[in-house]
Coordinates of C-alpha atoms and ligand atoms in Angstrom, one line a residue:
Chain A
X1 CA 16.2 -36.5 15.7
X2 CA 14.0 -39.4 15.0
X3 CA 13.5 -42.1 12.6
X4 CA 10.2 -40.6 11.3
X5 CA 12.5 -38.6 9.0
X6 CA 12.7 -41.4 6.6
X7 CA 9.0 -42.1 6.2
X8 CA 8.5 -38.4 5.6
X9 CA 11.2 -38.1 3.0
X10 CA 9.6 -41.0 1.1
X11 CA 6.5 -38.8 0.6
X12 CA 8.3 -36.3 -1.7
X13 CA 8.2 -33.1 0.4
X14 CA 6.7 -30.0 -1.1
X15 CA 9.1 -27.9 0.9
X16 CA 12.6 -28.6 2.0
X17 CA 14.9 -26.3 3.9
X18 CA 18.5 -27.4 3.8
X19 CA 20.6 -25.8 6.6
X20 CA 19.7 -22.3 5.8
X21 CA 21.2 -19.3 7.5
X22 CA 19.6 -15.8 7.6
X23 CA 21.4 -12.6 8.0
X24 CA 19.6 -9.3 8.9
X25 CA 21.4 -6.1 7.9
X26 CA 24.4 -8.2 6.7
X27 CA 25.5 -8.7 10.4
X28 CA 22.8 -10.2 12.5
X29 CA 22.6 -14.0 12.2
X30 CA 19.0 -14.7 13.1
X31 CA 18.8 -18.3 11.7
X32 CA 21.8 -20.5 12.1
X33 CA 21.2 -23.6 10.0
X34 CA 17.6 -24.6 9.9
X35 CA 16.6 -27.8 8.0
X36 CA 13.0 -28.9 7.8
X37 CA 10.6 -30.6 5.5
X38 CA 6.9 -30.3 4.8
X39 CA 5.4 -33.4 3.1
X40 CA 3.1 -32.8 0.2
X41 CA -0.4 -32.5 1.6
X42 CA 1.0 -32.6 5.1
X43 CA 0.7 -30.3 8.1
X44 CA 3.8 -29.4 10.1
X45 CA 4.3 -27.2 13.1
X46 CA 7.2 -25.0 13.8
X47 CA 7.3 -24.2 17.5
X48 CA 9.5 -22.0 19.6
X49 CA 9.6 -19.1 22.1
X50 CA 9.8 -15.4 21.3
X51 CA 12.7 -14.5 19.1
X52 CA 13.5 -18.1 18.3
X53 CA 13.5 -17.4 14.6
X54 CA 10.1 -18.8 13.5
X55 CA 8.9 -15.7 11.6
X56 CA 12.3 -15.3 10.1
X57 CA 12.2 -18.8 8.8
X58 CA 8.8 -18.2 7.1
X59 CA 10.0 -14.9 5.6
X60 CA 13.0 -16.7 4.2
X61 CA 10.6 -19.1 2.4
X62 CA 8.1 -16.4 1.2
X63 CA 10.8 -13.9 0.2
X64 CA 9.5 -11.2 2.6
X65 CA 13.0 -11.1 4.2
X66 CA 14.0 -8.7 1.5
X67 CA 11.6 -6.1 2.7
X68 CA 13.4 -6.2 6.1
X69 CA 16.9 -6.1 4.8
X70 CA 17.4 -9.7 5.5
X71 CA 18.8 -12.4 3.2
X72 CA 19.4 -16.2 3.1
X73 CA 23.2 -16.2 3.3
X74 CA 23.6 -20.0 3.2
X75 CA 21.7 -23.2 2.5
X76 CA 18.9 -23.7 0.0
X77 CA 15.2 -23.7 -0.1
X78 CA 13.4 -26.1 -2.4
X79 CA 9.8 -25.9 -3.3
X80 CA 8.4 -28.8 -5.2
X81 CA 11.9 -30.0 -5.9
X82 CA 12.9 -26.6 -7.4
X83 CA 15.5 -24.3 -5.7
X84 CA 14.0 -20.9 -5.1
X85 CA 16.9 -18.6 -5.1
X86 CA 16.6 -14.9 -4.8
X87 CA 13.2 -14.6 -6.5
X88 CA 10.8 -11.8 -5.3
X89 CA 7.8 -12.6 -3.2
X90 CA 5.3 -12.3 -6.0
X91 CA 7.1 -15.0 -8.0
X92 CA 6.9 -17.3 -5.0
X93 CA 3.2 -16.7 -4.6
X94 CA 2.9 -17.6 -8.3
X95 CA 4.6 -20.9 -7.5
X96 CA 2.0 -21.6 -4.8
X97 CA 3.7 -20.4 -1.6
X98 CA 1.6 -18.1 0.5
X99 CA 2.6 -16.6 3.9
X100 CA -0.1 -15.3 6.3
X101 CA 2.1 -12.9 8.2
X102 CA 2.1 -12.4 11.9
X103 CA -0.5 -10.0 13.4
X104 CA -3.5 -10.3 11.1
X105 CA -2.4 -7.7 8.7
X106 CA -5.6 -7.3 6.7
X107 CA -6.0 -4.3 4.4
X108 CA -7.8 -2.2 6.9
X109 CA -9.4 0.4 4.6
X110 CA -10.7 -2.2 2.2
X111 CA -13.8 -4.3 2.7
X112 CA -13.4 -8.1 3.2
X113 CA -14.6 -8.5 -0.4
X114 CA -11.9 -6.1 -1.7
X115 CA -9.3 -7.8 0.5
X116 CA -10.1 -11.1 -1.3
X117 CA -10.0 -9.4 -4.7
X118 CA -6.7 -7.8 -4.1
X119 CA -5.1 -11.1 -3.4
X120 CA -6.5 -12.9 -6.5
X121 CA -4.0 -13.3 -9.3
X122 CA -4.6 -10.6 -11.9
X123 CA -5.1 -13.3 -14.5
X124 CA -8.0 -14.8 -12.7
X125 CA -11.2 -14.5 -14.7
X126 CA -14.3 -12.7 -13.3
X127 CA -16.2 -16.0 -12.9
X128 CA -13.4 -17.7 -11.1
X129 CA -12.9 -14.7 -8.9
X130 CA -16.6 -14.9 -7.9
X131 CA -16.6 -18.6 -7.3
X132 CA -13.4 -18.4 -5.3
X133 CA -14.8 -15.7 -3.1
X134 CA -17.9 -17.9 -2.6
X135 CA -15.6 -20.8 -1.6
X136 CA -13.8 -18.6 1.0
X137 CA -17.1 -17.3 2.4
X138 CA -18.3 -20.9 2.7
X139 CA -15.3 -21.7 4.9
X140 CA -15.8 -18.5 6.9
X141 CA -19.5 -17.6 7.0
X142 CA -18.8 -14.9 9.5
X143 CA -16.9 -13.0 6.8
X144 CA -19.8 -13.2 4.4
X145 CA -22.0 -11.4 6.9
X146 CA -19.6 -8.5 7.1
X147 CA -18.3 -8.4 3.5
X148 CA -18.9 -4.7 3.0
X149 CA -17.6 -3.3 6.3
X150 CA -14.1 -1.8 6.4
X151 CA -11.8 -4.7 7.4
X152 CA -10.1 -2.6 10.1
X153 CA -13.3 -2.7 12.1
X154 CA -13.7 -6.5 12.1
X155 CA -13.0 -8.4 15.3
X156 CA -9.7 -10.0 15.9
X157 CA -11.0 -13.5 15.0
X158 CA -12.7 -12.2 11.8
X159 CA -9.5 -10.4 10.8
X160 CA -7.5 -13.6 11.2
X161 CA -10.1 -15.5 9.1
X162 CA -9.9 -12.8 6.5
X163 CA -6.1 -13.0 6.5
X164 CA -6.3 -16.7 5.9
X165 CA -9.1 -16.4 3.3
X166 CA -7.1 -13.7 1.5
X167 CA -4.1 -16.1 1.4
X168 CA -6.3 -18.8 0.0
X169 CA -7.3 -16.5 -2.9
X170 CA -3.7 -16.8 -4.2
X171 CA -4.4 -20.5 -4.9
X172 CA -1.5 -21.7 -2.7
X173 CA -0.2 -25.2 -2.5
X174 CA 1.7 -24.4 0.6
X175 CA 0.1 -22.2 3.2
X176 CA 2.3 -20.8 5.9
X177 CA 0.6 -19.4 9.0
X178 CA 2.5 -17.2 11.5
X179 CA 0.9 -17.5 14.9
X180 CA -2.8 -17.4 13.8
X181 CA -3.9 -18.1 17.4
X182 CA -2.2 -15.0 18.7
X183 CA -4.6 -13.1 21.0
X184 CA -7.7 -15.0 20.1
X185 CA -10.1 -16.6 22.5
X186 CA -9.6 -20.4 22.8
X187 CA -12.9 -21.2 21.1
X188 CA -11.9 -19.1 18.1
X189 CA -8.5 -20.9 17.9
X190 CA -10.3 -24.2 17.7
X191 CA -12.7 -22.9 15.1
X192 CA -9.9 -21.5 12.9
X193 CA -7.7 -24.6 13.3
X194 CA -10.6 -26.9 12.4
X195 CA -11.1 -25.0 9.2
X196 CA -7.4 -25.2 8.3
X197 CA -7.5 -28.9 8.9
X198 CA -10.6 -29.2 6.8
X199 CA -9.0 -27.4 3.9
X200 CA -5.9 -29.5 4.3
X201 CA -8.0 -32.7 4.0
X202 CA -10.4 -31.6 1.3
X203 CA -7.9 -29.7 -1.0
X204 CA -4.7 -31.4 -0.1
X205 CA -3.2 -28.0 0.9
X206 CA 0.1 -28.4 2.6
X207 CA 0.5 -26.3 5.8
X208 CA 3.4 -25.0 7.8
X209 CA 2.1 -23.7 11.0
X210 CA 4.2 -21.4 13.3
X211 CA 2.8 -21.3 16.8
X212 CA 3.7 -20.6 20.4
X213 CA 0.5 -22.2 21.4
X214 CA 1.9 -25.7 21.1
X215 CA -1.1 -27.4 22.7
X216 CA -3.4 -26.2 19.9
X217 CA -0.9 -26.7 17.1
X218 CA 0.1 -30.3 18.1
X219 CA -3.6 -31.3 17.9
X220 CA -3.8 -30.8 14.1
X221 CA -0.3 -31.4 12.7
X222 CA 1.4 -34.7 12.1
X223 CA 4.9 -33.5 12.8
X224 CA 6.6 -30.6 14.6
X225 CA 9.9 -28.9 14.8
X226 CA 11.1 -27.0 17.8
X227 CA 13.3 -24.1 17.1
X228 CA 15.5 -22.2 19.7
X229 CA 17.9 -19.5 19.1
X230 CA 17.8 -19.9 15.3
X231 CA 18.4 -23.7 15.4
X232 CA 16.1 -26.7 15.2
X233 CA 16.6 -28.5 18.5
X234 CA 14.0 -31.1 18.1
X235 CA 11.9 -32.8 15.4
X236 CA 9.4 -35.5 15.9
X237 CA 5.8 -36.6 15.4
X238 CA 3.1 -34.6 17.1
X239 CA 2.3 -37.4 19.5
X240 CA 6.0 -37.8 20.5
X241 CA 6.4 -34.1 21.0
X242 CA 3.3 -34.0 23.2
X243 CA 4.8 -36.7 25.3
X244 CA 8.2 -35.1 25.5
X245 CA 9.1 -33.9 28.9
X246 CA 11.0 -30.8 27.8
X247 CA 8.2 -29.7 25.6
X248 CA 5.7 -30.3 28.3
X249 CA 7.7 -28.3 30.7
X250 CA 8.2 -25.3 28.5
X251 CA 5.2 -25.2 26.3
X252 CA 2.5 -27.4 27.7
X253 CA 3.0 -27.3 31.4
X254 CA 0.6 -25.0 33.2
X255 CA -1.6 -25.1 30.1
X256 CA -3.0 -21.9 28.5
X257 CA -1.8 -19.7 31.4
X258 CA 1.8 -20.2 30.3
X259 CA 1.2 -19.1 26.8
X260 CA 3.1 -16.2 25.6
X261 CA 0.4 -14.5 23.7
X262 CA -0.9 -12.6 26.7
X263 CA 2.4 -10.8 27.0
X264 CA 2.8 -10.0 23.3
X265 CA 1.1 -7.2 21.7
X266 CA 1.4 -5.6 18.3
X267 CA 1.6 -2.1 17.4
X268 CA -0.4 -1.2 14.4
X269 CA 1.9 -0.8 11.5
X270 CA 1.9 2.3 9.5
X271 CA 1.8 2.2 5.7
X272 CA 5.6 2.2 5.5
X273 CA 7.9 -0.4 6.8
X274 CA 10.1 0.6 9.5
Chain B
X1 CA -19.9 45.3 -1.6
X2 CA -23.0 43.8 -3.1
X3 CA -24.1 40.3 -3.3
X4 CA -23.5 39.8 -6.9
X5 CA -19.9 40.9 -6.5
X6 CA -19.5 38.4 -3.6
X7 CA -21.1 35.6 -5.6
X8 CA -18.8 36.4 -8.5
X9 CA -15.8 36.3 -6.3
X10 CA -17.0 33.0 -4.7
X11 CA -17.7 31.3 -8.0
X12 CA -14.5 32.4 -9.6
X13 CA -12.7 31.4 -6.4
X14 CA -14.3 28.0 -6.5
X15 CA -13.2 27.5 -10.2
X16 CA -9.6 28.5 -9.4
X17 CA -9.8 26.3 -6.4
X18 CA -10.8 23.3 -8.5
X19 CA -7.6 24.0 -10.5
X20 CA -5.6 23.7 -7.2
X21 CA -7.5 20.5 -6.7
X22 CA -6.3 19.2 -10.0
X23 CA -2.8 19.7 -8.8
X24 CA -3.6 18.2 -5.4
X25 CA -5.0 15.1 -7.0
X26 CA -1.5 14.3 -8.2
X27 CA -0.1 14.8 -4.7
X28 CA -2.8 12.5 -3.3
X29 CA -2.0 9.7 -5.8
X30 CA 1.7 9.7 -4.7
X31 CA 0.9 10.1 -1.0
X32 CA -1.4 7.0 -1.1
X33 CA 1.4 4.8 -2.3
X34 CA 4.5 6.4 -0.9
X35 CA 3.3 8.1 2.3
X36 CA 5.0 11.3 1.4
X37 CA 3.8 14.6 0.0
X38 CA 5.6 14.7 -3.4
X39 CA 7.6 17.9 -3.3
X40 CA 8.5 17.4 -7.0
X41 CA 4.9 17.6 -8.1
X42 CA 5.3 21.3 -9.0
X43 CA 8.4 20.7 -11.0
X44 CA 6.7 17.7 -12.7
X45 CA 3.8 20.0 -13.6
X46 CA 6.2 22.5 -15.2
X47 CA 8.1 19.8 -16.9
X48 CA 4.8 18.5 -18.4
X49 CA 4.0 21.9 -19.7
X50 CA 7.5 22.3 -21.2
X51 CA 7.3 19.0 -23.0
X52 CA 3.9 19.9 -24.5
X53 CA 5.5 23.2 -25.7
X54 CA 8.5 21.4 -27.1
X55 CA 6.2 19.4 -29.3
X56 CA 3.8 22.2 -30.2
X57 CA 6.0 25.3 -30.4
X58 CA 9.3 23.8 -31.4
X59 CA 8.1 20.9 -33.5
X60 CA 5.0 22.6 -34.7
X61 CA 2.6 19.8 -33.8
X62 CA -1.0 20.7 -33.0
X63 CA -1.8 20.7 -29.3
X64 CA -4.2 17.7 -29.6
X65 CA -1.2 15.7 -30.7
X66 CA 1.4 17.3 -28.5
X67 CA -0.7 16.8 -25.3
X68 CA -1.3 13.0 -25.7
X69 CA 2.4 12.5 -26.6
X70 CA 3.5 14.4 -23.5
X71 CA 1.1 12.4 -21.4
X72 CA 2.7 9.2 -22.6
X73 CA 6.2 10.5 -22.0
X74 CA 5.4 11.7 -18.6
X75 CA 3.8 8.4 -17.7
X76 CA 7.1 6.8 -18.3
X77 CA 8.9 9.5 -16.5
X78 CA 6.8 8.6 -13.4
X79 CA 7.6 4.9 -13.8
X80 CA 11.3 5.8 -14.1
X81 CA 11.3 7.9 -11.0
X82 CA 10.1 4.9 -9.0
X83 CA 12.5 2.5 -10.6
X84 CA 15.6 4.7 -10.4
X85 CA 15.1 6.9 -7.4
X86 CA 12.6 5.2 -5.0
X87 CA 12.9 1.5 -5.3
X88 CA 16.1 1.3 -3.4
X89 CA 14.7 3.4 -0.6
X90 CA 12.2 0.8 0.5
X91 CA 12.4 0.2 4.2
X92 CA 14.3 3.5 4.8
X93 CA 12.9 6.2 7.1
X94 CA 10.2 8.0 5.4
X95 CA 11.9 11.4 5.7
X96 CA 14.5 10.1 3.3
X97 CA 11.8 9.5 0.7
X98 CA 10.6 13.1 1.3
X99 CA 14.1 14.3 0.8
X100 CA 14.3 12.3 -2.4
X101 CA 11.3 14.2 -3.7
X102 CA 12.9 17.5 -2.8
X103 CA 16.0 16.4 -4.7
X104 CA 13.9 15.5 -7.7
X105 CA 12.2 18.9 -7.5
X106 CA 15.6 20.8 -7.5
X107 CA 16.9 18.5 -10.3
X108 CA 13.9 19.0 -12.6
X109 CA 13.8 22.7 -12.0
X110 CA 17.6 22.9 -12.7
X111 CA 17.3 20.8 -15.9
X112 CA 14.3 22.7 -17.3
X113 CA 16.1 26.0 -16.6
X114 CA 19.1 24.7 -18.5
X115 CA 17.0 23.6 -21.5
X116 CA 14.4 26.3 -21.7
X117 CA 15.9 29.2 -19.8
X118 CA 13.9 31.8 -17.8
X119 CA 11.7 33.4 -20.5
X120 CA 8.1 32.7 -20.2
X121 CA 6.3 31.0 -23.1
X122 CA 2.5 31.0 -23.9
X123 CA 0.5 27.9 -23.9
X124 CA -2.0 28.9 -26.5
X125 CA -5.0 26.6 -26.1
X126 CA -7.1 29.1 -28.1
X127 CA -9.6 29.7 -25.3
X128 CA -11.2 33.1 -25.5
X129 CA -10.3 35.6 -22.8
X130 CA -13.8 37.1 -23.1
X131 CA -15.6 36.5 -19.9
X132 CA -18.5 34.1 -19.9
X133 CA -21.8 35.6 -18.7
X134 CA -23.7 33.4 -16.3
X135 CA -26.6 35.6 -15.5
X136 CA -25.2 38.6 -13.8
X137 CA -21.9 36.9 -13.1
X138 CA -18.7 37.2 -15.2
X139 CA -16.7 34.0 -15.3
X140 CA -13.4 33.1 -16.8
X141 CA -13.7 30.5 -19.6
X142 CA -10.4 28.8 -19.1
X143 CA -11.1 28.4 -15.4
X144 CA -14.4 26.9 -16.2
X145 CA -12.8 24.4 -18.6
X146 CA -10.1 23.6 -16.1
X147 CA -12.6 23.1 -13.3
X148 CA -14.5 20.7 -15.5
X149 CA -11.4 18.7 -16.4
X150 CA -10.5 18.6 -12.7
X151 CA -13.9 17.1 -11.8
X152 CA -13.9 14.7 -14.7
X153 CA -10.4 13.5 -13.7
X154 CA -11.5 13.1 -10.1
X155 CA -14.5 10.9 -11.2
X156 CA -12.3 8.8 -13.5
X157 CA -9.8 8.1 -10.7
X158 CA -12.5 7.2 -8.2
X159 CA -13.8 4.6 -10.7
X160 CA -10.3 3.4 -11.4
X161 CA -9.8 2.8 -7.6
X162 CA -12.8 0.4 -7.8
X163 CA -11.3 -1.7 -10.5
X164 CA -9.2 -4.7 -9.7
X165 CA -6.0 -2.9 -10.4
X166 CA -7.2 0.1 -8.4
X167 CA -8.1 -2.2 -5.4
X168 CA -4.5 -3.5 -5.5
X169 CA -3.2 0.0 -5.4
X170 CA -5.4 0.7 -2.4
X171 CA -4.1 -2.5 -0.8
X172 CA -0.5 -1.3 -1.3
X173 CA -1.5 2.0 0.3
X174 CA -2.8 0.1 3.3
X175 CA 0.1 -2.3 3.9
X176 CA 3.2 -3.0 1.9
X177 CA 4.2 -6.2 3.7
X178 CA 0.7 -7.7 3.5
X179 CA 0.6 -6.8 -0.2
X180 CA 3.9 -8.6 -0.9
X181 CA 2.6 -11.6 1.1
X182 CA -0.3 -12.1 -1.3
X183 CA 1.8 -11.6 -4.4
X184 CA 1.1 -8.0 -5.2
X185 CA 4.1 -6.3 -6.8
X186 CA 4.4 -3.2 -4.5
X187 CA 7.1 -1.8 -6.7
X188 CA 5.0 -1.8 -9.8
X189 CA 2.0 -0.3 -7.9
X190 CA 4.1 2.5 -6.5
X191 CA 5.5 3.1 -10.0
X192 CA 2.0 3.2 -11.4
X193 CA 0.9 5.8 -8.9
X194 CA 3.9 8.0 -9.8
X195 CA 3.1 7.5 -13.5
X196 CA -0.5 8.6 -12.9
X197 CA 0.6 11.6 -10.8
X198 CA 2.9 12.6 -13.7
X199 CA 0.0 12.3 -16.2
X200 CA -2.0 14.6 -13.9
X201 CA 1.0 16.9 -13.9
X202 CA 0.8 17.3 -17.7
X203 CA -2.9 18.1 -17.6
X204 CA -2.3 20.6 -14.7
X205 CA 0.6 22.1 -16.5
X206 CA -1.4 22.7 -19.7
X207 CA -4.2 24.4 -18.0
X208 CA -2.1 26.5 -15.6
X209 CA 0.2 27.2 -18.5
X210 CA -2.6 28.7 -20.4
X211 CA -3.6 30.8 -17.4
X212 CA -0.2 32.2 -16.4
X213 CA 2.0 31.0 -19.3
X214 CA 4.9 28.6 -18.9
X215 CA 8.0 29.5 -16.9
X216 CA 9.8 28.4 -13.7
X217 CA 7.1 30.0 -11.6
X218 CA 4.7 27.2 -12.7
X219 CA 6.5 25.0 -10.2
X220 CA 5.4 27.2 -7.3
X221 CA 1.9 25.8 -7.7
X222 CA 3.3 23.3 -5.3
X223 CA 2.6 25.6 -2.3
X224 CA -1.1 26.0 -3.0
X225 CA -1.5 22.4 -4.1
X226 CA 0.1 21.2 -0.9
X227 CA -2.1 23.4 1.2
X228 CA -5.1 22.0 -0.5
X229 CA -3.9 18.5 -0.2
X230 CA -3.2 18.9 3.5
X231 CA -6.6 20.6 4.1
X232 CA -8.3 17.8 2.3
X233 CA -6.4 15.1 4.2
X234 CA -3.4 14.2 2.0
X235 CA -4.8 10.8 1.1
X236 CA -8.3 11.7 0.2
X237 CA -9.2 12.5 -3.4
X238 CA -12.6 13.9 -2.4
X239 CA -10.9 15.9 0.3
X240 CA -8.6 17.4 -2.3
X241 CA -11.6 18.5 -4.5
X242 CA -13.5 20.0 -1.6
X243 CA -10.5 21.6 0.0
X244 CA -9.6 23.2 -3.4
X245 CA -13.0 24.8 -3.7
X246 CA -12.8 26.0 -0.1
X247 CA -9.4 27.5 -0.4
X248 CA -10.2 29.1 -3.7
X249 CA -13.2 30.8 -2.3
X250 CA -11.5 31.9 0.9
X251 CA -8.5 33.2 -1.0
X252 CA -10.6 35.1 -3.6
X253 CA -13.1 36.6 -1.1
X254 CA -10.5 37.1 1.6
X255 CA -8.2 39.0 -0.8
X256 CA -10.9 41.2 -2.1
X257 CA -11.8 42.4 1.4
X258 CA -8.3 42.4 2.9
X259 CA -6.2 43.7 0.0
X260 CA -7.5 47.3 0.3
X261 CA -6.7 47.3 4.0
X262 CA -3.2 45.9 3.9
X263 CA -2.2 47.1 0.5
X264 CA -2.1 43.8 -1.4
X265 CA -0.5 40.4 -0.9
X266 CA -3.2 39.0 1.3
X267 CA -3.9 36.0 -1.0
X268 CA -0.8 34.3 0.3
X269 CA -1.6 35.3 3.8
X270 CA -5.0 33.5 3.5
X271 CA -3.2 30.4 2.2
X272 CA -0.7 30.5 5.0
X273 CA -3.4 30.8 7.6
X274 CA -5.4 27.9 6.2
X275 CA -2.3 25.7 6.2
X276 CA -1.2 26.6 9.7
X277 CA -4.7 26.3 11.1
X278 CA -5.2 22.9 9.5
X279 CA -2.0 21.5 10.9
X280 CA -2.8 22.8 14.3
X281 CA -6.5 22.1 14.6
X282 CA -7.1 19.2 12.2
X283 CA -3.9 17.4 11.2
X284 CA -5.8 14.7 9.4
X285 CA -7.4 17.3 7.3
X286 CA -11.1 17.3 6.3
X287 CA -11.2 13.7 5.1
X288 CA -7.9 12.2 5.8
X289 CA -8.2 8.8 7.3
X290 CA -7.0 8.0 10.7
X291 CA -5.4 4.6 11.1
X292 CA -8.1 2.5 12.5
X293 CA -7.5 1.6 16.1
X294 CA -9.6 -1.1 17.6
X295 CA -9.3 -1.6 21.3
Ligands
ATP301 N1 13.9 -7.0 10.7 C1 14.8 -7.5 11.5 N2 16.0 -6.9 11.6 C2 16.9 -7.4 12.5 N3 16.7 -8.4 13.3 C3 15.5 -9.0 13.3 C4 14.5 -8.6 12.4 N4 13.4 -9.4 12.6 C5 13.8 -10.3 13.5 N5 15.1 -10.1 13.9 C6 15.8 -10.9 14.9 O1 15.8 -12.2 14.5 C7 15.6 -13.1 15.6 C8 14.4 -14.0 15.3 O2 13.2 -13.2 15.2 P1 11.8 -13.8 14.7 O3 10.9 -12.6 14.5 O4 12.1 -14.7 13.6 O5 11.4 -14.6 16.0 P2 10.0 -15.4 16.2 O6 10.4 -16.8 16.6 O7 9.1 -15.2 15.1 O8 9.5 -14.7 17.5 P3 8.1 -14.2 18.0 O9 7.4 -15.4 18.6 O10 8.3 -13.1 18.9 O11 7.3 -13.7 16.8 C9 15.3 -12.2 16.8 O12 16.5 -12.1 17.6 C10 15.0 -10.8 16.3 O13 15.5 -9.8 17.1
MG302 MG1 7.3 -14.2 15.0

């Protein structure tokens, strides 16, 4: 742990996790006391290997745990100073938390346009809906070109852009991205990360970025947490993490070739959760 | 057999088929949100008809009042089924949801039997039994009306699915987890689809009740409705309409030619063959969607 903690705390974090534990199926302890903070308007990375508990941490924050028979069994999550207890995911989206889940899960049989509309709050007026869609298309011009094709037929990069754009339609204050670089060509990763950084700067959107691609992630965030086996084992500024020998050995050494995303692949999910 | 007779068989078959489509539309609505063929749709259809009769025969209300009231009641029955029976099944194996619909079917049939017994009651819509003359063809009036209702409902639902609420339902049908992640209430969406299917059940129950009167056998419509839904592709509304027409024609024409040979009962045989062949040859049905696989 490092003294940067204090400077961060002074900035009134938008998200605070206070030693949370997560249980799956009432028995499997997947997260064993994770504490972390995302400063308001900041960008923070959560790094770690397969099975470390990165996705589980995000699901605890977004409330998606419930759908997988998981629950936060200890600790508290604060968003904007308020404890979010057991509320359902839609309430948390209402507060301004949006989670772009792992594996670019766009609505395959909807067009990009409909994907964006589906995510807009039902209370949003027609005009706002239209201007919000325009805004998203201005971030991702490639999507505008294909806005009436079925989203299932978009390329991997386009689907990831759509997944992010769809999340932005919910008007989030905190955007959580789960491995957006997974399986994408390096130039696309750069393109997508640039856009995320731009939105962060222009709109003050806070970002919690989960990545195995530490090289790319540490370029755009200010701080990073390293999680192993359900525990935070390191927390520091991006620069310090880049320089850290352990991190170099495990995540940066050997460069792209050592990234995990070549090994991982995702089965397309059916309509029902398993 | 002459051409006029064949045409008459086909047109009447197509009209009956559209009434199967009406039933199948209810199945498709639930399938889209819950990924199971709703085995209780037949029982819900019968329940809808009984509720209409309770208001019209027992309470003496005119049908144009009894039907809307029943539609509202059944809308809430549909919502209730999701809330009480299905919500806690989220995340369980899909076969458990299928078994739940079977349980509901048995439950509803048992309850209606206890309340209304086994005697059959007429649903008197006041439609004349005289055939309608379309040139040289003799057509059944109630079938024509029912077919019209079926097509109108299909069009209404297609437009509904283009609305913002409808788009959300289609999103739920694509991916529960992604829907939750953007703040869509999956539970409410699934409830709405059951509510709509229950409304369709009332309309189906009224029309079929007029045709064959109301008793327990009304719930057996499930078998033909399921065949139509499977042939159409289970999640395709347009498929349900087209498959209904197709099955209706096959059944009517097939029976006319086969019945004299086998001594009756070939209607069911045609239905069985269609179902078995669909599952063997084209499991996605005519218009069912495959999950999109990009390589
Ligand atoms: N739905 C679930 N039910 C039971 N255990 C689960 C479930 N999801 C995850 N786990 C377990 O929790 C642990 C953390 O998993 P998690 O998905 O959070 O890891 P991750 O860091 O996101 O890994 P990856 O990089 O592979 O996505 C793993 O041991 C995993 O097996
Ligand atoms: Mg993960």
